[in-house]
Short mmCIF file of C-alpha atoms (C1' of nucleotides) in Angstrom, two decimals:
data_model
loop_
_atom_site.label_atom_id
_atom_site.label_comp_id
_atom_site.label_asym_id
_atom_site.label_seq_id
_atom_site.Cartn_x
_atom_site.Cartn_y
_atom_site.Cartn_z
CA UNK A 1236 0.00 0.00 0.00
CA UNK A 1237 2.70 2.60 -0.67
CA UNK A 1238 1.14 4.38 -2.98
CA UNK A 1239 2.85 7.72 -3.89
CA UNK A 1240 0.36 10.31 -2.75
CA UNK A 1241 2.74 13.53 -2.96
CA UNK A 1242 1.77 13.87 -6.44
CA UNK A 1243 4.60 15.71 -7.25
CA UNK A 1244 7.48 12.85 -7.97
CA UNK A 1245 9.74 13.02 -10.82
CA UNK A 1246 7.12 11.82 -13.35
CA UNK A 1247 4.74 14.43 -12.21
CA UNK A 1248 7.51 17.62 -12.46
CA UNK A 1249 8.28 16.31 -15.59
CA UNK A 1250 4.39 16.06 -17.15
CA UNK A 1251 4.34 19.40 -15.35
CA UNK A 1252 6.56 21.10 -17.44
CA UNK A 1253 5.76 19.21 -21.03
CA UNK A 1254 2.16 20.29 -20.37
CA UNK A 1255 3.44 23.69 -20.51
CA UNK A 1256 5.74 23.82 -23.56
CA UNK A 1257 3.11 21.78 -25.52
CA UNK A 1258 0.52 23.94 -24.28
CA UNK A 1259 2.84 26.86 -25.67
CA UNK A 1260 5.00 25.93 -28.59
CA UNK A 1261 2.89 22.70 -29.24
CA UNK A 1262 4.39 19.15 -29.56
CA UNK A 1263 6.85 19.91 -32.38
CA UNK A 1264 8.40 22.73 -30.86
CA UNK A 1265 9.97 21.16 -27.41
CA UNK A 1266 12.59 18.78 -26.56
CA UNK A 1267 13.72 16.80 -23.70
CA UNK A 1268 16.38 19.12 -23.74
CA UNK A 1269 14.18 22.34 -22.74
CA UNK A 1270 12.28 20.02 -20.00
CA UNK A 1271 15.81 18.93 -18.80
CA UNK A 1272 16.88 22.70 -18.58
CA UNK A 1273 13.61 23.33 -16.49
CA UNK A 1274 14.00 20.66 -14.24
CA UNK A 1275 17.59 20.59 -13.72
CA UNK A 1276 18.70 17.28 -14.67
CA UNK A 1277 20.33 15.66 -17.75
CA UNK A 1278 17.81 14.86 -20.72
CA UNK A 1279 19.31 11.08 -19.97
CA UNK A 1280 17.70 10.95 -16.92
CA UNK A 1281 14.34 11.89 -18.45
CA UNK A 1282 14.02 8.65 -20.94
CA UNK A 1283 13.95 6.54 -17.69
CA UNK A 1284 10.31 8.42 -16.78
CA UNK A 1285 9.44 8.59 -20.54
CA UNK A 1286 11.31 6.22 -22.79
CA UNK A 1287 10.19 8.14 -25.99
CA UNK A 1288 8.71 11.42 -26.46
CA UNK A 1289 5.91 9.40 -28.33
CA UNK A 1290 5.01 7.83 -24.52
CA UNK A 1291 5.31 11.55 -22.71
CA UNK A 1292 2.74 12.45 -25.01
CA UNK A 1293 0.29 9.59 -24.52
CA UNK A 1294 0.55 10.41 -20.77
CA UNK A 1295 0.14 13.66 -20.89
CA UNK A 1296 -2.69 13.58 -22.49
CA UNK A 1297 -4.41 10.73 -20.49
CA UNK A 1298 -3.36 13.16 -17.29
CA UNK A 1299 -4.92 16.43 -18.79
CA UNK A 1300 -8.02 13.61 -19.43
CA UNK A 1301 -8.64 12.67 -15.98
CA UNK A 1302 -7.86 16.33 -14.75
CA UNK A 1303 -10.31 17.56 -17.36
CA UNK A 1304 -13.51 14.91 -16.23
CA UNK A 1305 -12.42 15.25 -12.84
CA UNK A 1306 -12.77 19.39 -13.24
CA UNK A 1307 -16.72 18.12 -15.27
CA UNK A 1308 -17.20 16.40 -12.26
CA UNK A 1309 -16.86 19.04 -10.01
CA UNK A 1310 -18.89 21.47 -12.10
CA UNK A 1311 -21.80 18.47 -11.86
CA UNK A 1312 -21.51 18.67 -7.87
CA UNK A 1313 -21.42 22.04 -7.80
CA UNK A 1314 -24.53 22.84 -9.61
CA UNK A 1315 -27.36 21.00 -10.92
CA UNK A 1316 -28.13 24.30 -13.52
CA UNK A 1317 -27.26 24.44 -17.09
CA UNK A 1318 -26.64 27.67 -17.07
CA UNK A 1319 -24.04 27.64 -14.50
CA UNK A 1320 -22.26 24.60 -15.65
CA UNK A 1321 -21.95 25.83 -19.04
CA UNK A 1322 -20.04 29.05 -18.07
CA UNK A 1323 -18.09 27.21 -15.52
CA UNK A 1324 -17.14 24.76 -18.42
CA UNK A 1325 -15.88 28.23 -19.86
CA UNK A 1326 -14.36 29.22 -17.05
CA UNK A 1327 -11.61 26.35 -17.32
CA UNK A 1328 -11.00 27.55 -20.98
CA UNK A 1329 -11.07 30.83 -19.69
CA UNK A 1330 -8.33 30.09 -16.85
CA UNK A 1331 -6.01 28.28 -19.02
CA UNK A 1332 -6.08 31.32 -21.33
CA UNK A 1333 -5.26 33.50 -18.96
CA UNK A 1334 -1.82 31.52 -18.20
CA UNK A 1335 -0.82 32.44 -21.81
CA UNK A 1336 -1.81 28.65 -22.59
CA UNK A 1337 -3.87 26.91 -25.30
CA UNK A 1338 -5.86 23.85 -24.77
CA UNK A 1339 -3.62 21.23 -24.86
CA UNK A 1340 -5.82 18.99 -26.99
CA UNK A 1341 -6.47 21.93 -28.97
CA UNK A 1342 -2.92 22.57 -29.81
CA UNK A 1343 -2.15 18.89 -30.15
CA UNK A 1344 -5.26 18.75 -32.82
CA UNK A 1345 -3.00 21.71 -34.77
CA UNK A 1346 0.07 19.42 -34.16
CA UNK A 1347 -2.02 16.48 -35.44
CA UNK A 1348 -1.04 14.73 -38.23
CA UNK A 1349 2.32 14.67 -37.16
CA UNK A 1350 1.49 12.75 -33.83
CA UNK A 1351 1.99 9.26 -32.83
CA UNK A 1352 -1.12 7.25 -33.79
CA UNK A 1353 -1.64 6.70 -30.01
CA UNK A 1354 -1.54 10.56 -29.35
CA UNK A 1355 -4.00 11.10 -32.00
CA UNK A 1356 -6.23 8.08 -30.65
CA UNK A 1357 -6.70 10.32 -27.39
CA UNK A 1358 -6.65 13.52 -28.99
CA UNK A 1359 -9.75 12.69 -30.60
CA UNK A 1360 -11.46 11.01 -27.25
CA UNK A 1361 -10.63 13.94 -25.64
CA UNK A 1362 -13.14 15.83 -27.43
CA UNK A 1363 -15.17 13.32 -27.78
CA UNK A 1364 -15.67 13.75 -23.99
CA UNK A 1365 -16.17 17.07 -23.97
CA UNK A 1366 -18.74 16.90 -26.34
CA UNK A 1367 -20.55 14.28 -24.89
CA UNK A 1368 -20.82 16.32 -21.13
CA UNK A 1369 -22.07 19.40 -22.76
CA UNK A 1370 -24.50 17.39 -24.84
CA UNK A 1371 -25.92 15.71 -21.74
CA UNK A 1372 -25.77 19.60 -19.87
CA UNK A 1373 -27.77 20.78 -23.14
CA UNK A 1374 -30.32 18.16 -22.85
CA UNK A 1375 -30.95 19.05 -19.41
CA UNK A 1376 -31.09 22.00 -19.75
CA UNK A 1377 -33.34 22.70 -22.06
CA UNK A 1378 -35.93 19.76 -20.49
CA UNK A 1379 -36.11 22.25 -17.51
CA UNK A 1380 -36.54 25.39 -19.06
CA UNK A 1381 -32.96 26.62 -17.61
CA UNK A 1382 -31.67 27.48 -21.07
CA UNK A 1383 -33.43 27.38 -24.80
CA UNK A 1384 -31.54 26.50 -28.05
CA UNK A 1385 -32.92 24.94 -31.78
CA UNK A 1386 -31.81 22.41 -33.49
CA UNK A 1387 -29.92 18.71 -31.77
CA UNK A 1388 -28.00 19.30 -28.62
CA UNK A 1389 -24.97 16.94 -30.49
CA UNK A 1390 -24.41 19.55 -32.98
CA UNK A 1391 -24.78 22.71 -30.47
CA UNK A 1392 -21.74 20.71 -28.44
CA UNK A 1393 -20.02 20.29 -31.22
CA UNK A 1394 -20.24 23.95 -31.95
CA UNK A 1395 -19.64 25.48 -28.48
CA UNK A 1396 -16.25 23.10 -28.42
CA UNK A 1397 -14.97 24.71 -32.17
CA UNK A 1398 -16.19 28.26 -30.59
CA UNK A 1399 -14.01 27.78 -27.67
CA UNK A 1400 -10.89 26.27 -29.15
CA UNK A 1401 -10.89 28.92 -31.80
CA UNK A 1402 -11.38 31.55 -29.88
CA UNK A 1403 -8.52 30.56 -27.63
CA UNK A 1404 -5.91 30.17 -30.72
CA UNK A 1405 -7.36 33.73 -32.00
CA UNK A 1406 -7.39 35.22 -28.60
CA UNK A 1407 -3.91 33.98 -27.58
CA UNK A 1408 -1.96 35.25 -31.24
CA UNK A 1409 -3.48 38.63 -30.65
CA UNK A 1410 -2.32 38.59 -27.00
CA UNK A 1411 -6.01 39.49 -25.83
CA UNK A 1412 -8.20 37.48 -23.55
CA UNK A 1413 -10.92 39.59 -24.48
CA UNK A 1414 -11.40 38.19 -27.57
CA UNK A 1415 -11.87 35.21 -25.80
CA UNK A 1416 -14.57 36.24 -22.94
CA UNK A 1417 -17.01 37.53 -26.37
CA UNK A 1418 -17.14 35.01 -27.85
CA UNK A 1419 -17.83 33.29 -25.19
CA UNK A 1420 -20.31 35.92 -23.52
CA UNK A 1421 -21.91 35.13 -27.10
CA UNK A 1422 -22.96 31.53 -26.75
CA UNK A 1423 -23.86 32.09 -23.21
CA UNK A 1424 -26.03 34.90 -24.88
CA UNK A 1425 -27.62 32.44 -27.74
CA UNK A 1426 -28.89 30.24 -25.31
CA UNK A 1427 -30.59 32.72 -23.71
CA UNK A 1428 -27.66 33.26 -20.49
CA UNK A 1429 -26.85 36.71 -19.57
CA UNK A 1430 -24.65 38.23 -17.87
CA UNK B 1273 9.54 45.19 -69.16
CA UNK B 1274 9.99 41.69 -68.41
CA UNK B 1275 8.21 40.93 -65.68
CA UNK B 1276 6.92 36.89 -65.25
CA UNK B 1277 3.57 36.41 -66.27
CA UNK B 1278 3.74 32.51 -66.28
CA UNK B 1279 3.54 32.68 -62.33
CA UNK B 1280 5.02 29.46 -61.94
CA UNK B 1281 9.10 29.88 -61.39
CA UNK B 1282 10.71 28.16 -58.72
CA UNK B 1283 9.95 30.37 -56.03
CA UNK B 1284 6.44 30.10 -56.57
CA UNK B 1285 6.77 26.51 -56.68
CA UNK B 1286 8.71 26.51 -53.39
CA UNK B 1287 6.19 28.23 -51.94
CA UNK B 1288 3.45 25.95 -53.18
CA UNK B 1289 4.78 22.96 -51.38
CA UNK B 1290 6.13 24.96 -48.66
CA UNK B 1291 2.36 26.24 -48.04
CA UNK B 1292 0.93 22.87 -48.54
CA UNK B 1293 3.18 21.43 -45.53
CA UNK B 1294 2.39 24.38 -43.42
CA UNK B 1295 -0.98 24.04 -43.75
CA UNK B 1296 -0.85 20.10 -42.87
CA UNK B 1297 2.09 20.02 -40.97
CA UNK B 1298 2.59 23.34 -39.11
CA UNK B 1299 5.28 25.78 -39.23
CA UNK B 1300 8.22 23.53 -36.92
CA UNK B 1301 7.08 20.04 -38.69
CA UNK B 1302 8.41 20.97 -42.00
CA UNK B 1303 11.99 21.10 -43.23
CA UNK B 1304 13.77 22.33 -46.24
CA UNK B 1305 15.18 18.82 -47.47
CA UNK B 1306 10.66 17.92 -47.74
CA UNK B 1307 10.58 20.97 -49.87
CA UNK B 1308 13.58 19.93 -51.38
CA UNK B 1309 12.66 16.35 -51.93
CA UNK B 1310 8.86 17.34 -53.39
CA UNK B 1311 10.68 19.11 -56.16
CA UNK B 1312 13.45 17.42 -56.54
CA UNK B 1313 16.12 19.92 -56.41
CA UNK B 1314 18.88 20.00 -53.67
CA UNK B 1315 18.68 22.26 -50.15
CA UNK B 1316 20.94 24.45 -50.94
CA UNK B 1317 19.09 25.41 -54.27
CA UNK B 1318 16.25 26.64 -52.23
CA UNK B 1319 18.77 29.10 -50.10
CA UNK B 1320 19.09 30.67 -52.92
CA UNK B 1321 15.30 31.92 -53.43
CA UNK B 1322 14.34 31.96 -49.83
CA UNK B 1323 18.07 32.77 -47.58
CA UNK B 1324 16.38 31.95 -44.44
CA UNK B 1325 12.90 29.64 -43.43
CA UNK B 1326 12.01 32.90 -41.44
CA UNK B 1327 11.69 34.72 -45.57
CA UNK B 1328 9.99 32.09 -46.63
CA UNK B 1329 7.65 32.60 -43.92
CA UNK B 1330 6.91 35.81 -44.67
CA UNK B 1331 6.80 35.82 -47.89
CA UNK B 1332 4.13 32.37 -47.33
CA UNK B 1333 2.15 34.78 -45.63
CA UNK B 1334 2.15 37.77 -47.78
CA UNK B 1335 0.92 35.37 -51.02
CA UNK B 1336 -1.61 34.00 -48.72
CA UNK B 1337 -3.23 37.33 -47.70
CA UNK B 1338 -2.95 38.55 -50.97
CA UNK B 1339 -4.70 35.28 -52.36
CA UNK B 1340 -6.97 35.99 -49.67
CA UNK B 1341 -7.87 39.42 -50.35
CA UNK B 1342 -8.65 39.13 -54.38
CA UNK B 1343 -10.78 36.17 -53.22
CA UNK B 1344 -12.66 39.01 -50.86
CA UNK B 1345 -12.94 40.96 -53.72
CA UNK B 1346 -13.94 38.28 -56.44
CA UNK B 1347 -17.22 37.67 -53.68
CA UNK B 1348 -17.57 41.83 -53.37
CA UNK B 1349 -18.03 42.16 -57.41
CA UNK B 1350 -20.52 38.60 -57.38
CA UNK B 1351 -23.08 39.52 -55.26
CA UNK B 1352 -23.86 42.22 -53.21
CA UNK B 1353 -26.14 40.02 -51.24
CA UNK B 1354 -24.82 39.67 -47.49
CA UNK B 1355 -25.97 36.12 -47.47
CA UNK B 1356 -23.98 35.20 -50.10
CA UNK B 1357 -21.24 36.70 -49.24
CA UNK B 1358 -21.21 35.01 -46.03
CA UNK B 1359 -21.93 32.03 -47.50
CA UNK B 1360 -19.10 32.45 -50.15
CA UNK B 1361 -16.89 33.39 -47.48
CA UNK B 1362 -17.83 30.30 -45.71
CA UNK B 1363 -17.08 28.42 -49.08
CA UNK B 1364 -13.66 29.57 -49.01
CA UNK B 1365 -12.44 27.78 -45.76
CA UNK B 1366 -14.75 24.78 -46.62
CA UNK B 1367 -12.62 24.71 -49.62
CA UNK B 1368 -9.26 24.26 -47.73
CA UNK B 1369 -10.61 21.53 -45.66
CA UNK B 1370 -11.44 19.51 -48.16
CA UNK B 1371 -8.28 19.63 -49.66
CA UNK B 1372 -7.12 18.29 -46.22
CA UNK B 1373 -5.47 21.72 -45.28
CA UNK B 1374 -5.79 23.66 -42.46
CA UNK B 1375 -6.05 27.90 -42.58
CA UNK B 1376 -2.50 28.55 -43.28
CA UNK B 1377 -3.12 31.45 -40.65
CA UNK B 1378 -5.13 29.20 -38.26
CA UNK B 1379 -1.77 26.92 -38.48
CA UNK B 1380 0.61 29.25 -37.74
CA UNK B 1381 -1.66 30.98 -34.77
CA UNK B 1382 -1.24 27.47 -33.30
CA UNK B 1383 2.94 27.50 -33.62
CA UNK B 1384 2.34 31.36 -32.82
CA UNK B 1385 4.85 31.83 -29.95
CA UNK B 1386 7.57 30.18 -31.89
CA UNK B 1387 7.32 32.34 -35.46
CA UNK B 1388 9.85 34.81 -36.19
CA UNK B 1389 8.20 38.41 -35.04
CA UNK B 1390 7.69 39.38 -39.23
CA UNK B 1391 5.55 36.16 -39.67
CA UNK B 1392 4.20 36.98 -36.12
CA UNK B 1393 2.79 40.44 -37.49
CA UNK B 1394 1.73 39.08 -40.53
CA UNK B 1395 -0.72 36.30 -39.00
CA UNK B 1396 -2.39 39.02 -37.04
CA UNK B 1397 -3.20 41.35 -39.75
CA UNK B 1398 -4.75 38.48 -41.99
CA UNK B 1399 -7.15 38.11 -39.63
CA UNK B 1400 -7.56 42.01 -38.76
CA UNK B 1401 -8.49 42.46 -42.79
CA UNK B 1402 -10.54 38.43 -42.42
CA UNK B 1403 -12.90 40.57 -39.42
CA UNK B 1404 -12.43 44.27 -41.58
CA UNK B 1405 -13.81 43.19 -44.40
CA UNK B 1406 -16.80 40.50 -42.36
CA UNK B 1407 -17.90 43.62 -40.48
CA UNK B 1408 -18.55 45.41 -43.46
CA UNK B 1409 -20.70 42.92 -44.92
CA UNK B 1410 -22.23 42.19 -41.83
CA UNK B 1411 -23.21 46.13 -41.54
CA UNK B 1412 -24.34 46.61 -45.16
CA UNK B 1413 -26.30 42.75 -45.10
CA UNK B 1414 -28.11 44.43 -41.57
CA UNK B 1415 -28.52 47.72 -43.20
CA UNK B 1416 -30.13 46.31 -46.27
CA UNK B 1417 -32.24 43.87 -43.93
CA UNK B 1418 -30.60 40.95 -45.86
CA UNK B 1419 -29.51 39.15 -42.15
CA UNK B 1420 -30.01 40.21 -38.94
CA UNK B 1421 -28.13 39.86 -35.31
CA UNK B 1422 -27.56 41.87 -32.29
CA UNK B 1423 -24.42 43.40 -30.60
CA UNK B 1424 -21.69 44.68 -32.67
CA UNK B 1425 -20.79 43.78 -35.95
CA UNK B 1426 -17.27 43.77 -35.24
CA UNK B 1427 -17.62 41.44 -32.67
CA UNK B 1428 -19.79 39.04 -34.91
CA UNK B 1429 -17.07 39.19 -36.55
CA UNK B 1430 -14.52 38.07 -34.39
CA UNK B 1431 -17.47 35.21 -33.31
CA UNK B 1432 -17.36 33.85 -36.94
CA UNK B 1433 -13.67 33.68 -37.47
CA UNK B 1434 -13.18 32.21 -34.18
CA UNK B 1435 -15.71 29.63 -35.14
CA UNK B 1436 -14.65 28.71 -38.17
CA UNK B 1437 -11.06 28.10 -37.36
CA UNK B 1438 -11.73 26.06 -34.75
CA UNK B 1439 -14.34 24.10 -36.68
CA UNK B 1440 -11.39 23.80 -39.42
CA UNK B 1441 -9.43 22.36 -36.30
CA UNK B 1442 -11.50 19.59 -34.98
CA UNK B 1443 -12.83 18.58 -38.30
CA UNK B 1444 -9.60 17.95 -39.64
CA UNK B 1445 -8.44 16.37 -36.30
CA UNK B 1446 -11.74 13.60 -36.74
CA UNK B 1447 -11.54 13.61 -40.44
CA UNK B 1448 -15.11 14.54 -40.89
CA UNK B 1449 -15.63 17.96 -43.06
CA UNK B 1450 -19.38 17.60 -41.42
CA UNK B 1451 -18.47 19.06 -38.23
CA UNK B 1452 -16.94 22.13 -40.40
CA UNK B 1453 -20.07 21.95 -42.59
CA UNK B 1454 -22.47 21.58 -39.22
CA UNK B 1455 -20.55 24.97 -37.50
CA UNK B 1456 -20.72 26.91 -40.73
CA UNK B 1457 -24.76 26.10 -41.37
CA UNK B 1458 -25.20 27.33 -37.62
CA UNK B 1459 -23.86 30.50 -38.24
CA UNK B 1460 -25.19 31.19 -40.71
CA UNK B 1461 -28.92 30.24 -39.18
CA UNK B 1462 -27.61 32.64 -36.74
CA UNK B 1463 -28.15 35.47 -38.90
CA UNK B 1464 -31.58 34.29 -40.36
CA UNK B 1465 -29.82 32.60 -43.45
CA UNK B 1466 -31.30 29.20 -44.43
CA UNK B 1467 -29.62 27.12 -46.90
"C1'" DG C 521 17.17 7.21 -10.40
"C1'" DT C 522 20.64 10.12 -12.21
"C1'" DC C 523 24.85 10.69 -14.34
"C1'" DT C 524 28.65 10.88 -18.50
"C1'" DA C 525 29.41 9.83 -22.94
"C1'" DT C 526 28.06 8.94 -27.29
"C1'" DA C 527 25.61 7.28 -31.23
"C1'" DG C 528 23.15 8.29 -35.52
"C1'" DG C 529 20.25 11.38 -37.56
"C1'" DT C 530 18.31 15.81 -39.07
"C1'" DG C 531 17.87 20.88 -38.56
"C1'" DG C 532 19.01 25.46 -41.06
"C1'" DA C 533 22.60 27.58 -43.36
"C1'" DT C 534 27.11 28.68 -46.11
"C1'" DA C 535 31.22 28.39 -49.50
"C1'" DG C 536 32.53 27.84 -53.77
"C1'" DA C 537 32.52 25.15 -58.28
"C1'" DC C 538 29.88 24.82 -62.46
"C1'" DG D 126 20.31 29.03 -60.55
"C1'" DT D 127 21.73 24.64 -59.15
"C1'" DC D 128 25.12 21.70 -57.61
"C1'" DT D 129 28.62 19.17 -54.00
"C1'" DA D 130 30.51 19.41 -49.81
"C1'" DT D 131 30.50 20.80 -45.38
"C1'" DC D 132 29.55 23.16 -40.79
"C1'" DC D 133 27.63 23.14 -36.38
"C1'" DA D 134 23.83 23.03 -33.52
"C1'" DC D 135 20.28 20.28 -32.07
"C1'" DC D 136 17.35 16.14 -32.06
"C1'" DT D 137 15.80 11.50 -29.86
"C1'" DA D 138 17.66 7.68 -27.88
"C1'" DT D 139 20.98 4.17 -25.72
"C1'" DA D 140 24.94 2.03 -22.94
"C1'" DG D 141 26.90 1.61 -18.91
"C1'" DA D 142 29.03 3.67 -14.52
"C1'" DC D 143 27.68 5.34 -10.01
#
DNA sequence: GTCTATAGGTGGATAGAC
DNA sequence: GTCTATCCACCTATAGAC
């Protein structure tokens, strides 16, 4: 029963810091070289964590997957209204923006064809995920008159999601979160959510 | 007097296959020796019409936005009909996609914080002169009572851009054009435009 | 688990012949 | 304008000592 419960080992520190460089120059743009810089140890040392830079990818994108449904999870505890769980759902967008970050599923899908087939796999379920908790929020929802929208509650997900991610590569290249909170503040708006 | 009319030298062919990995690849996933390979000429050949891969950046971007903006036009003289203009607008992106390309802009607003500061500037003001010339039609289509929408037009703008590039994104990333086709159709409902 | 040392490859870029 | 040859920095990855 030793499990680790610091949550900040090696492995972690390391995730830590590919997570940001992906999330910043994407997955073509870093090496174990800039994560050995950041850490402080020899890029040797890093391929016994992550023999390849094809596995660091798969597992940081399974972590930002569990972080992500555990952060859907919490917005489902927190409030049983559509309304509020959609702009919380924003919110985490919102947040990672404001770090000077993009998605990191949206940067990977930029990054895509290039990937590993296994990063690509979980790109794709990643979103998949996403689009399946706002359908389910949308459904909701609408059956109790908490927001109002036309049209299947699939495709509105699927929208929302494209919304988000490009306003967040838009929004980041112009070096203004504002950009971002509009268009946001815009599909809150079109589903009858103020302010 | 003897300027090229035929319009396809060797720089211009650079740049076609340049552009094309771009707009699959992104900016750091492409090298000289694939440009080199694609038209079979050696590395060092294509120092010699672009010095550095930071020029050939720029100049990727300048042909783009100039592409771009006679496209713009070609839909100004066709219709004066918001709605189609939107729509042809619209067309242009769909366009890309299905050619299996990504925005060449949308691409390099992804590798953003690793472009040279030239190609930097020149992302951002494609998309300044993509929402420019949207807001105008936007204003004239509401003036005319051709579509309709509330808020600014500017930031409709911004809305449609945003949505469209990261439609472009996730469609591309699922190889299924719908979810482009499903985002664009929405939008356009938006403004009171069937199909 | 981290190190030194190194392999084998590719990156962008240049010099100089043709 | 294109070539050969080459430079050097950087890349991912491995072997083996500590």
């Amino acid at each position: 029963m030793s499990t680790t419960l610091t949550g900040t080992d090696t492995s972690d520190r390391i995730l830590d810091i590919a997570e940001h460089l992906v999330q910043t120059r994407g997955f073509n743009a870093f090496s174990y070289a800039d994560i050995a810089i950041a850490l402080k140890v020899t890029k040797a040392s890093l391929h016994y964590h992550f023999p390849t830079k094809a596995k660091l990818g798969e597992r940081l994108v399974d972590r930002y997957q569990s972080t992500f449904l555990a952060a859907l999870a919490s917005i489902d505890r927190s409030s049983d209204n559509a309304a509020l769980r959609l702009k919380a759902y924003m919110a985490i967008y919102s947040d990672v923006l404001e770090d000077e970050r993009m998605c990191l599923c949206g940067m990977l899908a930029a990054d895509y064809v290039t990937l590993p087939e296994p990063v690509k796999d979980r790109v794709q379920y990643f979103f998949e995920t996403n689009e399946i908790w706002l359908t389910t929020v949308l459904l909701q929802g609408q059956a109790q008159d908490q927001i109002s929208f036309t049209g299947s509650a699939d495709e509105r997900a699927r929208f929302i999601v494209s919304a988000l991610e490009g306003a967040m590569l838009l929004a980041r290249s112009h070096e203004d979160t504002n950009r971002f909170r509009m268009v946001a503040t815009r599909l809150l708006a079109d589903f009858g959510i103020g302010e």
